[in-house]
């Protein structure tokens, strides 16, 4: 299954990059979501995948019984999911606020800090 | 300079006197070392600086460094005393005193450092402190520009020097100058060529050899005491010091002899002609400094006892008389309000002490017996006669010395005894703190000429031995060496010099006409700077477009290259693919994710996009469930739901994805980059999962989860026990994100409220 997941990760990266390069900021956010999913899968698959055996220690035992799923990447992915969500939520509010104050979602048009006129003016000087 | 240093100005202050006293104390301290060094001893101090790189902050005192130290501290103390009076009442005098004192210390470090990297640091410190000094009148744009010019030029040379020093370290295996020189000539080393070029670049920019000379006259924008100090014994002599210091290891080759002789000779003749051409006394002196630097470089080309003794004697005497003359010109400027050679004249009556001091210095400069300047000139002529390119050296030295004779007359004779023009102020004698410097230095030039044995055995011969790298026979410094070729050359010098002095006004016009036709280095510098600005603007516009997509494109492209290079170019790619056996369950999940991702990338509808993202998220959650990660799957599902809710609230208040009705346009360039990056990441993942895995951490957690932390869910134990701080950080991130989002939304509400009012 690692081979299939590797290819899925590649596909998620490809679509994420494609979306993030779009002018529309909402598409950028879509790309961001796909990218964090891809990143989570990278961590998960790098720790190898074991089917149907959660990382649990049975009652009465001191150590796990037989081969179980790798717990370390799972812990990392849990953290990553939550942080990815925090990032996404903030970016969404930022986009929303940017749209309300600038009236556009086109990142090419968001030029309050570097207005086109000013750049053109500097070039003339 | 009318507004400062007025007659009644209070000049004794903490800021003014502390550096004088400290520098004077240092001078006395170094004087105490004279007997040790003169008898051939060497003093070395070393303290570890960067032990991991085997770099020590080591200091080394031999004849050469001691001579420089004495000049730096001795002249330094006099100049500081002078400036206390000269700039008395200046609102920024304390700052000036600090700069000057810092400069003095950096210069001292430069000549005392034994480690080449320490030497480099001090070298750059002198560059920076001199920048502050030259640009001290920072309200004047010209002063700022000239300071910047000196900074850029000498700092660029300094960088070349650093590269040269590092190569030197490679070539010799040590960074200690004493060890490098003890190892003898580097001429046969394969790195000799690059080292020589880089070190000479550093030395020539610092010591203002043609074609890097133009910063030095411009540096006259500094207050006069600064010029007196920087251009007599210190800053510009830094390059000469370096040449002298590296003499044992770098000299003796054809490359060394030819380069130094030609650059030095051309600089010397060019500068003495230019000196004659100037009408501003300070500019005249600036060019004679240039001439001295050229002469010194020319003599350092040689390796004979006479050439080096001549260079050291000249270096010593030049520092004395040049500082005295600069300081005298400062007094004249201070007293009369002008430095124009054309109007100054007949000041001897009003300023007898200045006239005497300047006269003594000028006689030394002109090389009249029995002044030390005469002896230095004689020894130098003897060295010139024996030089490898003796014809060129003798002619250059003769021309430079004759012109210097004439300049001595212009600077120190004409202002005091010639016809007087209309002066801005009535002349008056300078106050004693300002007179002390020129008087002492002028008298020293005479005293050392008469007691030349003392000057030779204390200062000049130890320095010569240090430069040569072995003990010279000595005894060359004498007032009367018999009727020899050098004496003949001296006589020719005097005759030529006298003729030049008498005809200097006519010559000046001729030279000005020639100068106007020649290349203008200063204007060339301005063009270079303007070109730099144009290039900077061009590349800034090219790189800093202000368009987010382009920044992202560049970032992703660089990432792709960084992934592809090791894979394909360095041949890291190793794939051993077996056809995977995919169960139906896995196949369905994979199909879900593929469909979701493709749909999200291509749809033009917000609702479809949100739904497609949801499909991908749930597909990923299913993978977690199948492969034994129920906790992760639950979190993933929850987050996925929250995302959909959030987007549904926010996105539907935002406009359509595509402003026109045509639907999303396909972007082939972005798709290509995405595809390439996707393939690369997939390849890396295939290699990673096919390779061996390090399970040490997992094994530890599995073994310790119950026995140490008493938890049966290993993932949970890791999160809340072993890696608690990580989890804490995670919570902090979420809180910060929430607070940020909240603040943004609140500010939006406030904006709206204001609009309504």
Short mmCIF file of C-alpha atoms in Angstrom, two decimals, chain B residues 408-619:
data_model
loop_
_atom_site.label_atom_id
_atom_site.label_comp_id
_atom_site.label_asym_id
_atom_site.label_seq_id
_atom_site.Cartn_x
_atom_site.Cartn_y
_atom_site.Cartn_z
CA UNK B 408 57.82 72.28 0.19
CA UNK B 409 58.44 75.84 -0.97
CA UNK B 410 54.83 76.35 -1.95
CA UNK B 411 53.46 75.00 1.32
CA UNK B 412 55.89 76.35 3.87
CA UNK B 413 57.81 79.22 2.30
CA UNK B 414 55.39 81.17 0.17
CA UNK B 415 52.53 81.49 2.73
CA UNK B 416 54.94 82.95 5.27
CA UNK B 417 57.31 85.03 3.18
CA UNK B 418 55.66 85.58 -0.21
CA UNK B 419 53.42 88.52 -1.17
CA UNK B 420 50.16 88.67 0.78
CA UNK B 421 46.76 88.67 -0.91
CA UNK B 422 43.43 89.67 0.58
CA UNK B 423 42.77 87.40 3.59
CA UNK B 424 39.32 86.72 5.08
CA UNK B 425 40.63 87.31 8.64
CA UNK B 426 43.59 89.17 10.01
CA UNK B 427 46.17 86.48 10.78
CA UNK B 428 47.05 85.67 14.37
CA UNK B 429 49.30 83.09 15.97
CA UNK B 430 47.70 79.76 16.84
CA UNK B 431 47.10 78.72 20.47
CA UNK B 432 49.71 76.47 22.11
CA UNK B 433 47.80 73.14 22.00
CA UNK B 434 47.70 73.51 18.24
CA UNK B 435 51.30 74.64 17.95
CA UNK B 436 52.65 71.80 20.07
CA UNK B 437 52.25 69.21 17.33
CA UNK B 438 53.94 70.97 14.43
CA UNK B 439 56.71 72.34 16.64
CA UNK B 440 57.58 69.01 18.24
CA UNK B 441 57.37 67.09 14.97
CA UNK B 442 59.32 69.75 13.06
CA UNK B 443 62.07 69.82 15.68
CA UNK B 444 62.22 66.02 15.71
CA UNK B 445 62.95 66.02 11.98
CA UNK B 446 66.00 68.19 12.66
CA UNK B 447 67.02 66.43 15.87
CA UNK B 448 66.92 62.98 14.33
CA UNK B 449 68.90 64.30 11.39
CA UNK B 450 71.70 65.45 13.67
CA UNK B 451 71.41 62.47 16.02
CA UNK B 452 70.85 60.14 13.10
CA UNK B 453 72.70 57.31 14.83
CA UNK B 454 69.98 57.28 17.46
CA UNK B 455 67.16 57.28 14.92
CA UNK B 456 68.88 54.50 13.03
CA UNK B 457 69.60 52.16 15.89
CA UNK B 458 66.34 52.77 17.75
CA UNK B 459 63.83 52.83 14.96
CA UNK B 460 64.98 52.56 11.37
CA UNK B 461 67.37 49.62 11.51
CA UNK B 462 65.14 47.36 13.65
CA UNK B 463 62.31 48.07 11.20
CA UNK B 464 64.58 47.33 8.24
CA UNK B 465 65.62 44.04 9.76
CA UNK B 466 61.98 43.10 10.32
CA UNK B 467 61.14 43.81 6.69
CA UNK B 468 64.16 42.02 5.30
CA UNK B 469 63.61 39.03 7.55
CA UNK B 470 67.29 38.92 8.56
CA UNK B 471 69.70 41.24 10.34
CA UNK B 472 71.07 43.79 7.94
CA UNK B 473 74.63 45.06 8.16
CA UNK B 474 73.29 48.49 9.13
CA UNK B 475 75.27 51.70 9.29
CA UNK B 476 73.68 53.09 6.15
CA UNK B 477 71.93 55.98 7.88
CA UNK B 478 74.51 58.73 7.98
CA UNK B 479 74.70 62.39 7.23
CA UNK B 480 77.90 62.29 5.23
CA UNK B 481 78.48 59.26 3.08
CA UNK B 482 81.20 60.78 0.94
CA UNK B 483 81.06 61.97 -2.63
CA UNK B 484 78.92 59.34 -4.26
CA UNK B 485 76.22 59.03 -6.87
CA UNK B 486 73.47 59.64 -4.32
CA UNK B 487 74.98 62.98 -3.36
CA UNK B 488 75.16 63.92 -7.01
CA UNK B 489 71.51 63.03 -7.45
CA UNK B 490 70.66 65.16 -4.42
CA UNK B 491 72.35 68.16 -5.95
CA UNK B 492 70.46 67.59 -9.21
CA UNK B 493 67.26 67.34 -7.14
CA UNK B 494 67.88 70.70 -5.48
CA UNK B 495 68.59 72.45 -8.77
CA UNK B 496 65.57 70.94 -10.49
CA UNK B 497 63.40 71.63 -7.47
CA UNK B 498 64.44 75.27 -7.28
CA UNK B 499 63.67 75.76 -10.98
CA UNK B 500 60.28 74.09 -10.54
CA UNK B 501 59.48 76.28 -7.53
CA UNK B 502 60.32 79.48 -9.33
CA UNK B 503 58.23 78.52 -12.34
CA UNK B 504 55.45 76.76 -10.47
CA UNK B 505 52.67 79.21 -11.29
CA UNK B 506 53.20 78.84 -15.03
CA UNK B 507 53.52 75.09 -14.64
CA UNK B 508 50.30 74.97 -12.66
CA UNK B 509 48.27 76.34 -15.58
CA UNK B 510 49.97 73.95 -17.99
CA UNK B 511 49.21 70.99 -15.68
CA UNK B 512 45.61 72.07 -15.24
CA UNK B 513 45.22 72.02 -19.02
CA UNK B 514 46.75 68.55 -19.25
CA UNK B 515 44.61 67.31 -16.36
CA UNK B 516 41.45 68.50 -18.09
CA UNK B 517 42.24 66.25 -21.05
CA UNK B 518 43.20 63.17 -19.03
CA UNK B 519 40.85 60.52 -17.70
CA UNK B 520 38.73 61.69 -14.77
CA UNK B 521 38.80 58.85 -12.24
CA UNK B 522 36.44 60.64 -9.91
CA UNK B 523 33.76 61.04 -12.58
CA UNK B 524 34.34 57.41 -13.53
CA UNK B 525 33.62 56.48 -9.94
CA UNK B 526 30.35 58.42 -10.03
CA UNK B 527 29.37 56.63 -13.23
CA UNK B 528 30.17 53.30 -11.62
CA UNK B 529 28.00 54.16 -8.64
CA UNK B 530 25.15 55.33 -10.87
CA UNK B 531 25.43 52.10 -12.83
CA UNK B 532 25.30 50.07 -9.62
CA UNK B 533 22.08 51.82 -8.66
CA UNK B 534 20.61 51.13 -12.10
CA UNK B 535 21.50 47.45 -11.85
CA UNK B 536 20.04 47.29 -8.35
CA UNK B 537 16.80 48.88 -9.55
CA UNK B 538 16.65 46.55 -12.52
CA UNK B 539 17.15 43.39 -10.51
CA UNK B 540 14.78 44.56 -7.78
CA UNK B 541 12.06 45.13 -10.37
CA UNK B 542 12.84 41.74 -11.85
CA UNK B 543 12.75 39.81 -8.59
CA UNK B 544 10.42 41.87 -6.40
CA UNK B 545 7.39 42.01 -8.65
CA UNK B 546 4.90 42.26 -5.83
CA UNK B 547 2.87 39.43 -7.39
CA UNK B 548 2.23 36.56 -5.00
CA UNK B 549 1.92 33.93 -7.75
CA UNK B 550 5.37 34.72 -9.06
CA UNK B 551 6.98 34.42 -5.64
CA UNK B 552 5.22 31.10 -5.13
CA UNK B 553 6.19 29.91 -8.58
CA UNK B 554 9.83 30.70 -7.85
CA UNK B 555 9.64 28.95 -4.48
CA UNK B 556 8.10 25.80 -5.94
CA UNK B 557 10.48 25.81 -8.90
CA UNK B 558 13.49 26.04 -6.59
CA UNK B 559 12.04 23.22 -4.49
CA UNK B 560 11.64 21.11 -7.62
CA UNK B 561 15.22 21.76 -8.69
CA UNK B 562 16.49 21.02 -5.19
CA UNK B 563 14.64 17.67 -5.29
CA UNK B 564 15.63 16.82 -8.86
CA UNK B 565 19.34 17.58 -8.55
CA UNK B 566 20.27 14.86 -6.06
CA UNK B 567 17.83 12.41 -7.66
CA UNK B 568 19.07 12.62 -11.22
CA UNK B 569 22.32 14.53 -11.29
CA UNK B 570 23.91 12.92 -8.25
CA UNK B 571 22.29 9.59 -9.14
CA UNK B 572 20.42 9.03 -5.87
CA UNK B 573 17.43 7.59 -7.68
CA UNK B 574 17.03 3.89 -6.96
CA UNK B 575 13.67 2.34 -7.59
CA UNK B 576 12.77 -1.27 -7.25
CA UNK B 577 9.09 -1.34 -7.91
CA UNK B 578 6.94 -4.35 -7.51
CA UNK B 579 3.44 -4.11 -8.86
CA UNK B 580 1.40 -3.38 -5.76
CA UNK B 581 -1.41 -5.71 -4.90
CA UNK B 582 -4.32 -3.43 -4.22
CA UNK B 583 -7.36 -4.69 -2.37
CA UNK B 584 -10.78 -3.44 -3.35
CA UNK B 585 -11.02 -1.40 -0.19
CA UNK B 586 -7.75 0.36 -0.87
CA UNK B 587 -8.69 0.86 -4.50
CA UNK B 588 -11.91 2.62 -3.56
CA UNK B 589 -10.14 4.94 -1.11
CA UNK B 590 -7.47 5.79 -3.66
CA UNK B 591 -10.12 6.47 -6.31
CA UNK B 592 -11.95 8.79 -3.89
CA UNK B 593 -8.83 10.84 -3.20
CA UNK B 594 -7.85 10.99 -6.88
CA UNK B 595 -11.29 12.09 -7.94
CA UNK B 596 -11.55 14.67 -5.15
CA UNK B 597 -8.16 16.19 -5.84
CA UNK B 598 -8.69 16.44 -9.60
CA UNK B 599 -12.15 17.89 -9.15
CA UNK B 600 -10.92 20.49 -6.64
CA UNK B 601 -8.20 21.54 -9.04
CA UNK B 602 -10.44 21.96 -12.04
CA UNK B 603 -13.82 23.08 -10.79
CA UNK B 604 -15.09 26.59 -11.25
CA UNK B 605 -17.76 26.24 -8.58
CA UNK B 606 -17.18 27.02 -4.93
CA UNK B 607 -19.67 24.43 -3.71
CA UNK B 608 -18.14 21.70 -5.87
CA UNK B 609 -14.68 22.70 -4.71
CA UNK B 610 -15.66 22.51 -1.04
CA UNK B 611 -17.30 19.14 -1.59
CA UNK B 612 -14.28 17.83 -3.48
CA UNK B 613 -11.97 18.90 -0.66
CA UNK B 614 -14.25 17.10 1.76
CA UNK B 615 -13.97 13.96 -0.31
CA UNK B 616 -10.17 14.14 -0.21
CA UNK B 617 -10.20 14.71 3.55
CA UNK B 618 -12.48 11.78 4.17
CA UNK B 619 -10.37 9.59 1.88
#
